[in-house]
XYZ file of N, CA and C in Angstrom:
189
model
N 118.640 131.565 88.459
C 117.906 131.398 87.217
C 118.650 130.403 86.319
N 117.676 129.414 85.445
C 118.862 128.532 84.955
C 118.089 128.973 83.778
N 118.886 128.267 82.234
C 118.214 128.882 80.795
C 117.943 127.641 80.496
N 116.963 127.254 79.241
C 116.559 125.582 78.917
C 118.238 125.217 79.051
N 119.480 125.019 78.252
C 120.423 124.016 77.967
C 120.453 123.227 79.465
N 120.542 124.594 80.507
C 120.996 123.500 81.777
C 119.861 122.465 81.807
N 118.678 123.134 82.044
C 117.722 122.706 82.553
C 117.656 121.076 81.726
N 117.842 121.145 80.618
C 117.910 120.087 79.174
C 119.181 119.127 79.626
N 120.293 119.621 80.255
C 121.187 118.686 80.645
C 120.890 117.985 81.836
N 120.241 118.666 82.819
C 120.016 117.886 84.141
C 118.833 117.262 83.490
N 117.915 117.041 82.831
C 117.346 116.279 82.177
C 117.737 114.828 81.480
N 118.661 115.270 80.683
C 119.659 114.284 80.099
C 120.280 113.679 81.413
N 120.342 113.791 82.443
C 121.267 113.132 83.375
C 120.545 112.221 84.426
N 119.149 112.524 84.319
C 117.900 111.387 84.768
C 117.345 112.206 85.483
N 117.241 113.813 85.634
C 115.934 114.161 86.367
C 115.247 114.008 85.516
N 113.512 113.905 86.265
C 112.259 114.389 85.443
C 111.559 115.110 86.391
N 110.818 115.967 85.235
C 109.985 116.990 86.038
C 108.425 115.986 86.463
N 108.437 116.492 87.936
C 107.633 116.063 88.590
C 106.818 116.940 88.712
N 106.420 118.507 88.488
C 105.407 119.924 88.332
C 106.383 121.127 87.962
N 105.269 121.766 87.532
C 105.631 123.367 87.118
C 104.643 123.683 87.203
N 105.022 124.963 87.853
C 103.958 126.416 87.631
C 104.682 127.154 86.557
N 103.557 127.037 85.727
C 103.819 128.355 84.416
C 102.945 129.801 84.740
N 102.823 129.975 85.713
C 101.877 131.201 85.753
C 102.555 132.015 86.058
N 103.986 132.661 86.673
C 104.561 133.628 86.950
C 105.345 133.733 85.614
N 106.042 135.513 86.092
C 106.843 135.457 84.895
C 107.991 134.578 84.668
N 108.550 133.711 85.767
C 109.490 133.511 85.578
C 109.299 131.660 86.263
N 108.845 131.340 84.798
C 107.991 129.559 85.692
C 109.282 128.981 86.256
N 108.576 128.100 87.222
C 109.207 126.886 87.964
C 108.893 125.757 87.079
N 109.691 124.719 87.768
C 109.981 123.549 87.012
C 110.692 122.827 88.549
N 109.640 121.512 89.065
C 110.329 121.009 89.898
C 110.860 119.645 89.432
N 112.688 119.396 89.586
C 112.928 117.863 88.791
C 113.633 116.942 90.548
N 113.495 116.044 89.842
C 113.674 115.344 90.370
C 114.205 114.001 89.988
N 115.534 113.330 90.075
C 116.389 112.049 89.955
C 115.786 111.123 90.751
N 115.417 109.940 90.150
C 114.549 108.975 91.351
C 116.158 108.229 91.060
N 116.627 108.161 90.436
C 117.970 106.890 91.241
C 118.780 107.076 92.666
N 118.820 108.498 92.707
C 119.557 109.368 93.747
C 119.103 110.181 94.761
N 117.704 110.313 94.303
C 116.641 110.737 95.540
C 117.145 112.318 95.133
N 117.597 112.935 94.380
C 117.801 114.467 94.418
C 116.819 115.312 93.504
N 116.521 116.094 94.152
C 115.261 117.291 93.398
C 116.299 118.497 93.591
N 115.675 119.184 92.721
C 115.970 120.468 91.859
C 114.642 121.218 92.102
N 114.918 122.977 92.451
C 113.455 123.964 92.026
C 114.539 124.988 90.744
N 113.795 124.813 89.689
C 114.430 125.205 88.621
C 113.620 126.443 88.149
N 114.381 127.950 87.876
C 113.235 128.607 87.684
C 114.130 129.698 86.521
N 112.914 129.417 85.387
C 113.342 129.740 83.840
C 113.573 131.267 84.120
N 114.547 132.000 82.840
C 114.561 133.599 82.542
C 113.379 134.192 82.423
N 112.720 133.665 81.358
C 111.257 133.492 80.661
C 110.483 132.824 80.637
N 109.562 133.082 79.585
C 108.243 132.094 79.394
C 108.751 131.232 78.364
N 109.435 131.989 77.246
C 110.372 131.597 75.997
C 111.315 130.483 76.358
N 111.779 130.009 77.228
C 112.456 128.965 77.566
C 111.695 128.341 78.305
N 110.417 128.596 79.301
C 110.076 127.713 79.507
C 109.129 126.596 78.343
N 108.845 127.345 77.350
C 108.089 126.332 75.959
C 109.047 125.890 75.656
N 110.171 125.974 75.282
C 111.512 125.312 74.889
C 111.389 123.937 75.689
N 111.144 124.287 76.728
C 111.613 122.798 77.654
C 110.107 122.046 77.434
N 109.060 122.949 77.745
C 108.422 122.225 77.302
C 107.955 121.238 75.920
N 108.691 122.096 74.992
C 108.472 121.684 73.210
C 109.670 119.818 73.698
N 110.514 120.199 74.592
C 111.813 119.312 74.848
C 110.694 117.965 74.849
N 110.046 118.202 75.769
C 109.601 116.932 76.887
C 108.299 116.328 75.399
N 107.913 117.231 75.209
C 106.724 116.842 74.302
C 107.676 116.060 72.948
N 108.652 116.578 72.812
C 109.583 115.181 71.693
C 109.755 114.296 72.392
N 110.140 114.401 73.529
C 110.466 113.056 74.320
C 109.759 112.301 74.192
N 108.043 112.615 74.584
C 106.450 111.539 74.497
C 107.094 111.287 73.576
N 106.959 111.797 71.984
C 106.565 111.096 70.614
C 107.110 110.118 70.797
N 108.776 109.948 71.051
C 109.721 108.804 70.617
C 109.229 107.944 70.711
């Protein structure tokens, strides 16, 4: 189980999420580094961190 910070740092480090299922209790989040060819199956405590990451990505668009 990872909590948003990790999930927010392997973010910061050039994955992007390529899908999630939010329908279980405990969503997935698949990332993926295109410089390095490495994917991640990332799967939140909660639902509560998974909006976190999602609230993350949705600041990201605005910039």
């Amino acid at each position: 189980m990872y909590d948003f910070e990790s999930v927010k740092n392997l973010y910061e480090d050039g994955y992007r999420c390529i899908y999630y299922n939010a329908e279980e209790d405990n969503p997935l989040v698949y990332l993926k580094n295109f410089d390095n060819e490495d994917s991640k199956e990332i799967q939140f405590e909660d639902q509560t961190q998974f909006m976190q990451f999602k609230d993350y990505l949705n600041t990201l668009r605005s910039q």
